[in-house]
mmCIF file of C-alpha atoms and ligand atoms in Angstrom:
data_model
loop_
_atom_site.group_PDB
_atom_site.id
_atom_site.type_symbol
_atom_site.label_atom_id
_atom_site.label_comp_id
_atom_site.label_asym_id
_atom_site.label_seq_id
_atom_site.Cartn_x
_atom_site.Cartn_y
_atom_site.Cartn_z
ATOM 1 C CA MET A 432 122.274 82.377 98.302
ATOM 2 C CA ALA A 433 122.630 86.187 98.546
ATOM 3 C CA ALA A 434 119.445 88.078 99.445
ATOM 4 C CA GLU A 435 117.711 89.888 96.568
ATOM 5 C CA LYS A 436 118.825 93.508 96.500
ATOM 6 C CA ARG A 437 116.202 96.086 97.362
ATOM 7 C CA MET A 438 114.677 99.000 95.480
ATOM 8 C CA LEU A 439 114.701 102.077 97.715
ATOM 9 C CA PHE A 440 112.233 104.938 97.331
ATOM 10 C CA VAL A 441 113.154 108.301 98.860
ATOM 11 C CA GLY A 442 110.560 111.020 99.422
ATOM 12 C CA LEU A 443 107.149 111.704 100.922
ATOM 13 C CA SER A 444 104.767 109.585 103.020
ATOM 14 C CA CYS A 445 101.628 111.411 104.002
ATOM 15 C CA LEU A 446 98.021 110.986 105.002
ATOM 16 C CA ASP A 447 95.513 111.228 102.178
ATOM 17 C CA ILE A 448 91.932 112.141 103.251
ATOM 18 C CA ILE A 449 89.970 111.293 100.166
ATOM 19 C CA ASN A 450 86.395 112.320 99.563
ATOM 20 C CA VAL A 451 84.711 110.491 96.690
ATOM 21 C CA HIS A 452 82.216 112.943 95.274
ATOM 22 C CA ASP A 453 79.823 112.634 92.376
ATOM 23 C CA HIS A 454 80.739 116.078 91.076
ATOM 24 C CA TYR A 455 83.335 118.750 91.670
ATOM 25 C CA PRO A 456 81.776 120.975 94.422
ATOM 26 C CA GLU A 457 81.103 124.675 94.145
ATOM 27 C CA GLU A 458 82.593 127.056 96.671
ATOM 28 C CA ASP A 459 80.412 127.817 99.696
ATOM 29 C CA THR A 460 78.123 124.853 99.288
ATOM 30 C CA ASP A 461 77.450 121.912 101.585
ATOM 31 C CA SER A 462 77.187 118.544 99.889
ATOM 32 C CA ARG A 463 77.496 114.846 100.786
ATOM 33 C CA SER A 464 80.313 112.642 99.594
ATOM 34 C CA THR A 465 79.667 109.001 98.592
ATOM 35 C CA GLU A 466 82.685 107.809 100.605
ATOM 36 C CA GLN A 467 85.629 109.017 102.582
ATOM 37 C CA PHE A 468 88.923 107.186 102.924
ATOM 38 C CA PHE A 469 91.911 107.790 105.207
ATOM 39 C CA ASN A 470 94.877 106.350 103.201
ATOM 40 C CA ARG A 471 98.622 106.481 103.157
ATOM 41 C CA GLY A 472 99.893 108.641 100.316
ATOM 42 C CA GLY A 473 102.935 110.487 99.015
ATOM 43 C CA ASN A 474 104.736 109.828 95.752
ATOM 44 C CA ALA A 475 107.715 107.840 97.045
ATOM 45 C CA SER A 476 105.759 105.647 99.379
ATOM 46 C CA ASN A 477 103.024 105.114 96.747
ATOM 47 C CA THR A 478 105.637 103.943 94.287
ATOM 48 C CA ALA A 479 107.200 101.675 96.906
ATOM 49 C CA VAL A 480 103.840 100.091 97.688
ATOM 50 C CA VAL A 481 103.151 99.332 94.022
ATOM 51 C CA ALA A 482 106.687 98.073 93.370
ATOM 52 C CA SER A 483 106.332 95.697 96.267
ATOM 53 C CA GLN A 484 103.084 94.312 94.885
ATOM 54 C CA LEU A 485 104.721 93.630 91.563
ATOM 55 C CA GLY A 486 107.060 91.264 93.443
ATOM 56 C CA GLY A 487 110.062 93.432 94.152
ATOM 57 C CA CYS A 488 111.769 93.866 97.487
ATOM 58 C CA ALA A 489 110.863 97.494 98.220
ATOM 59 C CA GLU A 490 111.939 99.903 100.949
ATOM 60 C CA TYR A 491 110.689 103.429 101.683
ATOM 61 C CA ILE A 492 112.822 106.076 103.364
ATOM 62 C CA GLY A 493 111.600 109.504 104.448
ATOM 63 C CA THR A 494 110.406 111.216 107.600
ATOM 64 C CA ILE A 495 107.425 110.065 109.632
ATOM 65 C CA ALA A 496 105.694 112.043 112.391
ATOM 66 C CA SER A 497 105.388 110.140 115.708
ATOM 67 C CA HIS A 498 101.669 110.729 115.819
ATOM 68 C CA ILE A 499 98.594 108.536 116.067
ATOM 69 C CA LEU A 500 97.586 109.447 112.487
ATOM 70 C CA SER A 501 100.891 108.021 111.208
ATOM 71 C CA GLU A 502 99.629 104.555 112.228
ATOM 72 C CA ILE A 503 97.650 104.632 108.975
ATOM 73 C CA ILE A 504 100.890 105.197 107.068
ATOM 74 C CA LYS A 505 102.843 102.488 108.942
ATOM 75 C CA GLU A 506 100.020 99.961 108.783
ATOM 76 C CA ASP A 507 99.706 100.304 105.016
ATOM 77 C CA LEU A 508 103.465 100.026 104.434
ATOM 78 C CA ASN A 509 103.450 96.843 106.605
ATOM 79 C CA LYS A 510 100.414 95.484 104.817
ATOM 80 C CA HIS A 511 102.241 95.818 101.493
ATOM 81 C CA GLN A 512 105.522 94.393 102.850
ATOM 82 C CA VAL A 513 107.338 97.668 102.284
ATOM 83 C CA LYS A 514 110.283 98.022 104.644
ATOM 84 C CA PHE A 515 110.668 101.391 106.385
ATOM 85 C CA GLU A 516 113.141 100.698 109.196
ATOM 86 C CA ASN A 517 115.502 103.432 108.064
ATOM 87 C CA CYS A 518 112.930 106.218 108.280
ATOM 88 C CA SER A 519 113.487 109.105 110.604
ATOM 89 C CA PHE A 520 110.711 109.574 113.193
ATOM 90 C CA HIS A 521 109.898 113.025 114.576
ATOM 91 C CA ASP A 522 108.090 113.761 117.880
ATOM 92 C CA ASP A 523 105.640 116.621 118.197
ATOM 93 C CA TYR A 524 104.624 116.799 114.554
ATOM 94 C CA ARG A 525 101.526 115.816 112.651
ATOM 95 C CA PRO A 526 101.936 113.933 109.387
ATOM 96 C CA PRO A 527 101.813 115.879 106.111
ATOM 97 C CA THR A 528 98.223 115.648 104.931
ATOM 98 C CA SER A 529 96.384 115.936 101.659
ATOM 99 C CA CYS A 530 92.650 116.574 101.339
ATOM 100 C CA VAL A 531 91.656 115.091 98.071
ATOM 101 C CA ILE A 532 88.388 115.549 96.171
ATOM 102 C CA LEU A 533 87.938 112.594 93.885
ATOM 103 C CA ASN A 534 85.284 113.159 91.230
ATOM 104 C CA SER A 535 83.837 109.667 90.617
ATOM 105 C CA THR A 536 82.303 110.654 87.276
ATOM 106 C CA ASN A 537 85.700 111.126 85.629
ATOM 107 C CA GLY A 538 88.257 109.941 88.188
ATOM 108 C CA LEU A 539 89.938 113.352 88.376
ATOM 109 C CA ARG A 540 91.600 114.212 91.650
ATOM 110 C CA THR A 541 92.045 117.670 93.203
ATOM 111 C CA ILE A 542 94.675 117.757 95.920
ATOM 112 C CA LEU A 543 95.132 120.270 98.719
ATOM 113 C CA HIS A 544 98.352 119.413 100.539
ATOM 114 C CA ALA A 545 99.900 120.754 103.746
ATOM 115 C CA ASN A 546 103.207 119.393 104.922
ATOM 116 C CA ASN A 547 102.580 120.559 108.493
ATOM 117 C CA SER A 548 106.189 121.552 108.856
ATOM 118 C CA LEU A 549 107.457 117.962 109.260
ATOM 119 C CA PRO A 550 111.249 118.118 108.721
ATOM 120 C CA GLU A 551 112.563 116.568 105.531
ATOM 121 C CA LEU A 552 114.992 113.608 105.501
ATOM 122 C CA SER A 553 118.510 114.757 106.334
ATOM 123 C CA VAL A 554 121.720 113.711 104.622
ATOM 124 C CA ALA A 555 122.893 112.337 108.028
ATOM 125 C CA ASP A 556 119.793 110.043 108.121
ATOM 126 C CA PHE A 557 120.454 108.851 104.601
ATOM 127 C CA SER A 558 124.195 108.316 105.151
ATOM 128 C CA LYS A 559 123.414 105.742 107.865
ATOM 129 C CA ILE A 560 121.958 103.246 105.409
ATOM 130 C CA ASN A 561 124.038 100.414 103.975
ATOM 131 C CA LEU A 562 124.020 101.120 100.265
ATOM 132 C CA ALA A 563 125.221 97.621 99.456
ATOM 133 C CA GLN A 564 121.620 96.436 100.036
ATOM 134 C CA TYR A 565 120.206 98.216 96.985
ATOM 135 C CA SER A 566 120.086 97.691 93.255
ATOM 136 C CA TRP A 567 117.980 100.794 92.620
ATOM 137 C CA ILE A 568 117.379 104.104 94.379
ATOM 138 C CA HIS A 569 114.553 106.366 93.287
ATOM 139 C CA PHE A 570 114.442 110.011 94.438
ATOM 140 C CA GLU A 571 111.203 111.980 94.377
ATOM 141 C CA GLY A 572 111.815 115.578 93.357
ATOM 142 C CA ARG A 573 111.591 117.372 96.726
ATOM 143 C CA ASN A 574 114.044 118.322 99.452
ATOM 144 C CA ILE A 575 116.421 119.125 96.643
ATOM 145 C CA PRO A 576 119.524 120.407 98.536
ATOM 146 C CA ASN A 577 119.649 117.239 100.626
ATOM 147 C CA VAL A 578 118.792 114.939 97.727
ATOM 148 C CA LEU A 579 121.651 116.325 95.685
ATOM 149 C CA LYS A 580 124.026 115.316 98.519
ATOM 150 C CA MET A 581 122.355 111.875 98.864
ATOM 151 C CA ILE A 582 122.864 111.232 95.139
ATOM 152 C CA GLU A 583 126.517 112.263 95.550
ATOM 153 C CA LEU A 584 126.824 109.564 98.261
ATOM 154 C CA VAL A 585 125.399 106.980 95.883
ATOM 155 C CA GLU A 586 127.722 108.128 93.096
ATOM 156 C CA ASN A 587 130.729 107.765 95.472
ATOM 157 C CA TYR A 588 129.527 104.277 96.353
ATOM 158 C CA ASN A 589 129.181 103.429 92.674
ATOM 159 C CA SER A 590 132.662 104.684 91.865
ATOM 160 C CA MET A 591 134.087 102.223 94.418
ATOM 161 C CA ASN A 592 131.988 99.195 93.662
ATOM 162 C CA ASP A 593 131.391 97.027 90.599
ATOM 163 C CA ASP A 594 127.673 96.423 90.973
ATOM 164 C CA ASP A 595 126.302 99.881 90.356
ATOM 165 C CA ILE A 596 123.189 101.141 92.005
ATOM 166 C CA LYS A 597 120.827 102.567 89.387
ATOM 167 C CA VAL A 598 119.510 105.992 90.300
ATOM 168 C CA SER A 599 116.159 107.396 89.091
ATOM 169 C CA VAL A 600 114.781 110.824 89.767
ATOM 170 C CA GLU A 601 111.316 112.277 89.386
ATOM 171 C CA LEU A 602 110.788 115.891 88.282
ATOM 172 C CA GLU A 603 107.104 116.399 88.894
ATOM 173 C CA LYS A 604 106.281 119.761 90.487
ATOM 174 C CA SER A 605 107.721 122.658 88.485
ATOM 175 C CA LYS A 606 107.359 125.002 91.464
ATOM 176 C CA THR A 607 109.870 122.995 93.569
ATOM 177 C CA SER A 608 112.919 125.229 93.673
ATOM 178 C CA ASP A 609 116.125 123.850 92.017
ATOM 179 C CA ILE A 610 114.255 120.739 90.818
ATOM 180 C CA GLU A 611 115.933 121.059 87.427
ATOM 181 C CA LYS A 612 119.263 120.201 89.087
ATOM 182 C CA LEU A 613 118.048 116.579 89.235
ATOM 183 C CA LEU A 614 117.840 116.320 85.425
ATOM 184 C CA SER A 615 121.545 115.560 84.974
ATOM 185 C CA LEU A 616 121.745 113.109 87.874
ATOM 186 C CA GLY A 617 119.560 110.088 87.159
ATOM 187 C CA HIS A 618 120.282 107.045 85.060
ATOM 188 C CA VAL A 619 116.528 107.145 84.544
ATOM 189 C CA VAL A 620 114.748 110.501 84.654
ATOM 190 C CA PHE A 621 110.943 110.877 84.923
ATOM 191 C CA VAL A 622 109.590 114.260 83.932
ATOM 192 C CA SER A 623 105.878 115.021 84.377
ATOM 193 C CA LYS A 624 103.511 116.693 81.917
ATOM 194 C CA GLU A 625 103.153 119.581 84.331
ATOM 195 C CA TYR A 626 106.936 120.011 84.598
ATOM 196 C CA VAL A 627 107.571 120.005 80.847
ATOM 197 C CA MET A 628 104.550 122.150 80.010
ATOM 198 C CA ASN A 629 105.876 124.709 82.459
ATOM 199 C CA ARG A 630 109.145 124.624 80.502
ATOM 200 C CA GLY A 631 107.245 125.439 77.292
ATOM 201 C CA TYR A 632 106.771 121.945 75.740
ATOM 202 C CA THR A 633 103.364 121.068 74.443
ATOM 203 C CA THR A 634 103.938 117.357 73.754
ATOM 204 C CA SER A 635 105.802 114.573 75.475
ATOM 205 C CA GLU A 636 107.900 113.893 72.427
ATOM 206 C CA SER A 637 109.021 117.476 72.009
ATOM 207 C CA ALA A 638 110.041 117.515 75.687
ATOM 208 C CA LEU A 639 112.099 114.317 75.218
ATOM 209 C CA HIS A 640 113.912 115.926 72.213
ATOM 210 C CA GLY A 641 114.333 119.253 73.995
ATOM 211 C CA LEU A 642 115.520 118.080 77.407
ATOM 212 C CA HIS A 643 117.879 115.224 76.598
ATOM 213 C CA ASP A 644 120.951 117.481 76.249
ATOM 214 C CA GLY A 645 120.698 118.176 79.953
ATOM 215 C CA LEU A 646 120.945 114.468 80.916
ATOM 216 C CA ARG A 647 123.945 112.533 82.043
ATOM 217 C CA LYS A 648 125.591 110.297 79.385
ATOM 218 C CA GLY A 649 123.642 107.121 78.819
ATOM 219 C CA ALA A 650 120.516 108.182 80.677
ATOM 220 C CA VAL A 651 116.967 107.381 79.791
ATOM 221 C CA LEU A 652 114.267 110.067 79.813
ATOM 222 C CA ILE A 653 110.566 109.245 80.415
ATOM 223 C CA CYS A 654 107.496 111.441 80.164
ATOM 224 C CA ALA A 655 103.978 110.172 80.939
ATOM 225 C CA TRP A 656 101.037 111.995 79.428
ATOM 226 C CA GLY A 657 97.832 110.947 81.187
ATOM 227 C CA SER A 658 95.329 109.149 78.973
ATOM 228 C CA SER A 659 97.701 109.374 75.959
ATOM 229 C CA GLY A 660 100.085 106.921 77.660
ATOM 230 C CA ALA A 661 103.859 107.597 77.943
ATOM 231 C CA TRP A 662 106.913 108.218 75.906
ATOM 232 C CA GLY A 663 110.533 107.298 76.618
ATOM 233 C CA ARG A 664 113.867 108.196 74.982
ATOM 234 C CA GLY A 665 116.361 105.339 75.057
ATOM 235 C CA VAL A 666 120.152 105.618 75.495
ATOM 236 C CA ASP A 667 120.619 105.551 71.643
ATOM 237 C CA GLY A 668 118.037 108.328 71.101
ATOM 238 C CA THR A 669 115.187 106.036 69.994
ATOM 239 C CA ILE A 670 111.811 107.331 71.080
ATOM 240 C CA TYR A 671 109.299 104.719 72.269
ATOM 241 C CA HIS A 672 105.580 105.207 72.952
ATOM 242 C CA ALA A 673 103.348 103.008 75.105
ATOM 243 C CA PRO A 674 99.603 103.616 74.768
ATOM 244 C CA ALA A 675 97.480 104.051 77.865
ATOM 245 C CA TYR A 676 95.459 101.009 78.929
ATOM 246 C CA LYS A 677 91.915 102.295 79.318
ATOM 247 C CA PRO A 678 89.920 100.675 82.110
ATOM 248 C CA GLU A 679 86.166 100.202 81.594
ATOM 249 C CA LYS A 680 85.573 103.334 83.721
ATOM 250 C CA VAL A 681 88.113 105.743 85.065
ATOM 251 C CA VAL A 682 87.247 106.204 88.774
ATOM 252 C CA ASP A 683 90.445 107.227 90.512
ATOM 253 C CA THR A 684 93.568 108.812 88.985
ATOM 254 C CA LEU A 685 95.203 109.635 92.384
ATOM 255 C CA GLY A 686 98.673 108.106 92.244
ATOM 256 C CA ALA A 687 98.486 107.044 88.572
ATOM 257 C CA GLY A 688 101.884 108.627 87.913
ATOM 258 C CA ASP A 689 103.401 106.978 90.981
ATOM 259 C CA THR A 690 102.033 103.639 89.851
ATOM 260 C CA PHE A 691 103.445 104.147 86.318
ATOM 261 C CA ASN A 692 106.866 104.963 87.774
ATOM 262 C CA ALA A 693 106.745 101.832 89.925
ATOM 263 C CA GLY A 694 105.968 99.659 86.875
ATOM 264 C CA VAL A 695 108.834 101.137 84.900
ATOM 265 C CA ILE A 696 111.348 100.925 87.720
ATOM 266 C CA TRP A 697 110.348 97.417 88.596
ATOM 267 C CA ALA A 698 110.669 96.261 84.999
ATOM 268 C CA LEU A 699 113.984 98.037 84.282
ATOM 269 C CA ASN A 700 115.390 96.716 87.554
ATOM 270 C CA ARG A 701 114.573 93.206 86.324
ATOM 271 C CA GLY A 702 116.559 93.896 83.120
ATOM 272 C CA ARG A 703 113.574 94.484 80.856
ATOM 273 C CA VAL A 704 114.074 96.837 77.835
ATOM 274 C CA LEU A 705 112.641 100.361 77.888
ATOM 275 C CA SER A 706 109.724 99.669 75.510
ATOM 276 C CA ASP A 707 108.615 96.780 77.708
ATOM 277 C CA ALA A 708 109.029 98.829 80.863
ATOM 278 C CA LEU A 709 106.869 101.667 79.471
ATOM 279 C CA ASN A 710 104.161 99.110 78.673
ATOM 280 C CA VAL A 711 104.258 97.613 82.122
ATOM 281 C CA GLY A 712 103.941 101.097 83.624
ATOM 282 C CA CYS A 713 100.956 102.037 81.406
ATOM 283 C CA LYS A 714 99.276 98.703 81.966
ATOM 284 C CA ILE A 715 99.361 98.906 85.800
ATOM 285 C CA ALA A 716 98.607 102.657 85.824
ATOM 286 C CA GLY A 717 95.603 102.097 83.599
ATOM 287 C CA ARG A 718 94.359 99.294 85.824
ATOM 288 C CA LYS A 719 94.837 101.498 88.845
ATOM 289 C CA CYS A 720 92.708 104.278 87.242
ATOM 290 C CA GLY A 721 89.833 101.774 87.046
ATOM 291 C CA MET A 722 89.843 101.035 90.823
ATOM 292 C CA TYR A 723 90.117 102.962 94.059
ATOM 293 C CA GLY A 724 93.437 103.093 95.838
ATOM 294 C CA LEU A 725 96.698 101.248 95.228
ATOM 295 C CA SER A 726 95.990 97.777 96.591
ATOM 296 C CA GLY A 727 95.392 94.803 94.305
ATOM 297 C CA ILE A 728 97.729 95.910 91.517
ATOM 298 C CA GLU A 729 99.837 92.744 91.625
ATOM 299 C CA GLU A 730 97.973 90.454 89.239
ATOM 300 C CA ASN A 731 99.687 89.500 86.002
ATOM 301 C CA GLU A 732 102.492 92.033 86.320
HETATM 302 P P1 LIG B 1324 99.940 111.856 87.388
HETATM 303 O O1 LIG B 1324 99.216 113.051 86.999
HETATM 304 O O2 LIG B 1324 99.364 111.048 88.484
HETATM 305 O O3 LIG B 1324 101.412 112.187 87.615
HETATM 306 P P2 LIG B 1324 99.817 110.961 84.612
HETATM 307 O O4 LIG B 1324 98.605 111.720 84.242
HETATM 308 O O5 LIG B 1324 101.095 111.458 84.035
HETATM 309 O O6 LIG B 1324 99.926 110.776 86.173
HETATM 310 O O7 LIG B 1324 99.626 109.466 84.172
HETATM 311 C C1 LIG B 1324 100.575 108.454 84.407
HETATM 312 C C2 LIG B 1324 100.134 107.263 83.640
HETATM 313 O O8 LIG B 1324 98.875 106.768 84.132
HETATM 314 C C3 LIG B 1324 99.902 107.486 82.180
HETATM 315 O O9 LIG B 1324 101.095 107.299 81.389
HETATM 316 C C4 LIG B 1324 98.886 106.396 81.820
HETATM 317 O O10 LIG B 1324 99.482 105.225 81.543
HETATM 318 C C5 LIG B 1324 98.064 106.303 83.117
HETATM 319 N N1 LIG B 1324 96.836 107.077 83.052
HETATM 320 C C6 LIG B 1324 96.628 108.319 83.556
HETATM 321 N N2 LIG B 1324 95.364 108.736 83.307
HETATM 322 C C7 LIG B 1324 94.762 107.714 82.615
HETATM 323 C C8 LIG B 1324 93.466 107.504 82.071
HETATM 324 N N3 LIG B 1324 92.502 108.435 82.154
HETATM 325 N N4 LIG B 1324 93.227 106.313 81.472
HETATM 326 C C9 LIG B 1324 94.152 105.321 81.386
HETATM 327 N N5 LIG B 1324 95.397 105.493 81.868
HETATM 328 C C10 LIG B 1324 95.722 106.633 82.476
HETATM 329 C C1 LIG B 1325 99.716 111.244 94.527
HETATM 330 C C2 LIG B 1325 100.182 111.845 95.807
HETATM 331 C C3 LIG B 1325 99.227 111.707 96.922
HETATM 332 C C4 LIG B 1325 99.629 112.816 97.839
HETATM 333 C C5 LIG B 1325 100.053 113.906 96.838
HETATM 334 C C6 LIG B 1325 101.157 114.783 97.344
HETATM 335 O O1 LIG B 1325 100.676 111.356 93.530
HETATM 336 O O2 LIG B 1325 101.432 111.295 96.193
HETATM 337 O O3 LIG B 1325 99.137 110.444 97.556
HETATM 338 O O4 LIG B 1325 98.613 113.311 98.631
HETATM 339 O O5 LIG B 1325 100.397 113.294 95.664
HETATM 340 O O6 LIG B 1325 101.496 115.769 96.379
#
């Protein structure tokens, strides 16, 4: 029997230093956090870790610093059975690092990120992988000039093969230059609340109506909206809404969006319809908001 094809997640892996604090601190004060965690983070690797827990065969590709602190990243990918053998390793760099203040009273996260000059994944690195192994490739919206060329490689592969690789793209940070170029390239396009608000939309639905002209033919557009859940526009123009699943107490929203994306990708990759996929995404993202970190998301979906 042929091996199950993998889902590949392209983008950032970083170190997250998370301080759980019982309030948001004032500047120039000295206070004590309840806990501090050193975790693996980064959108693409977060999404890979969750997709793997849902039962998919997940791989992460990006750059990793050859540094003692990267052991935390590699250990966590291994723990969650995420493959990362095609990553590019760089000597003499520290891993990109986020300092996160997590306010335990409301679960809100404040992120201070430094990429520490680690080089991004090159097109040459990406071109070495055997595309025949994948059913789905998800690109985080960063490293845009290279990602555009990587998507072109996937498109070339698709034009020469019957079993198409589905491409999804995430447009999250509006300040990333040229990020809008991704809009027309995904079969599935995730746009964030921040991205669409920056483009002048005040609701998820208005963004779906306003942005769909820029999509490729037959693409699906998805926009999550925090505690209001998520909206998606299907290929035929139907708009679907999935409500948020509210945990008893919201303690940690770090990576909620990455978790949502994993649920949607996993479900669509299994052939589920868009409305179901949005529900899977909201269900696991809601569950994630009620607990710390991204481990233990696998139960019942
Ligand atoms: P991020 O800011 O991490 O990109 P979003 O705020 O867009 O993530 O949320 C993604 C998904 O996570 C939402 O669609 C929702 O399902 C879930 N979510 C986020 N915040 C909450 C919350 N406070 N309660 C329940 N679910 C939430
Ligand atoms: C969550 C996250 C963190 C990381 C930050 C980078 O979505 O991926 O794990 O520190 O965003 O922007």
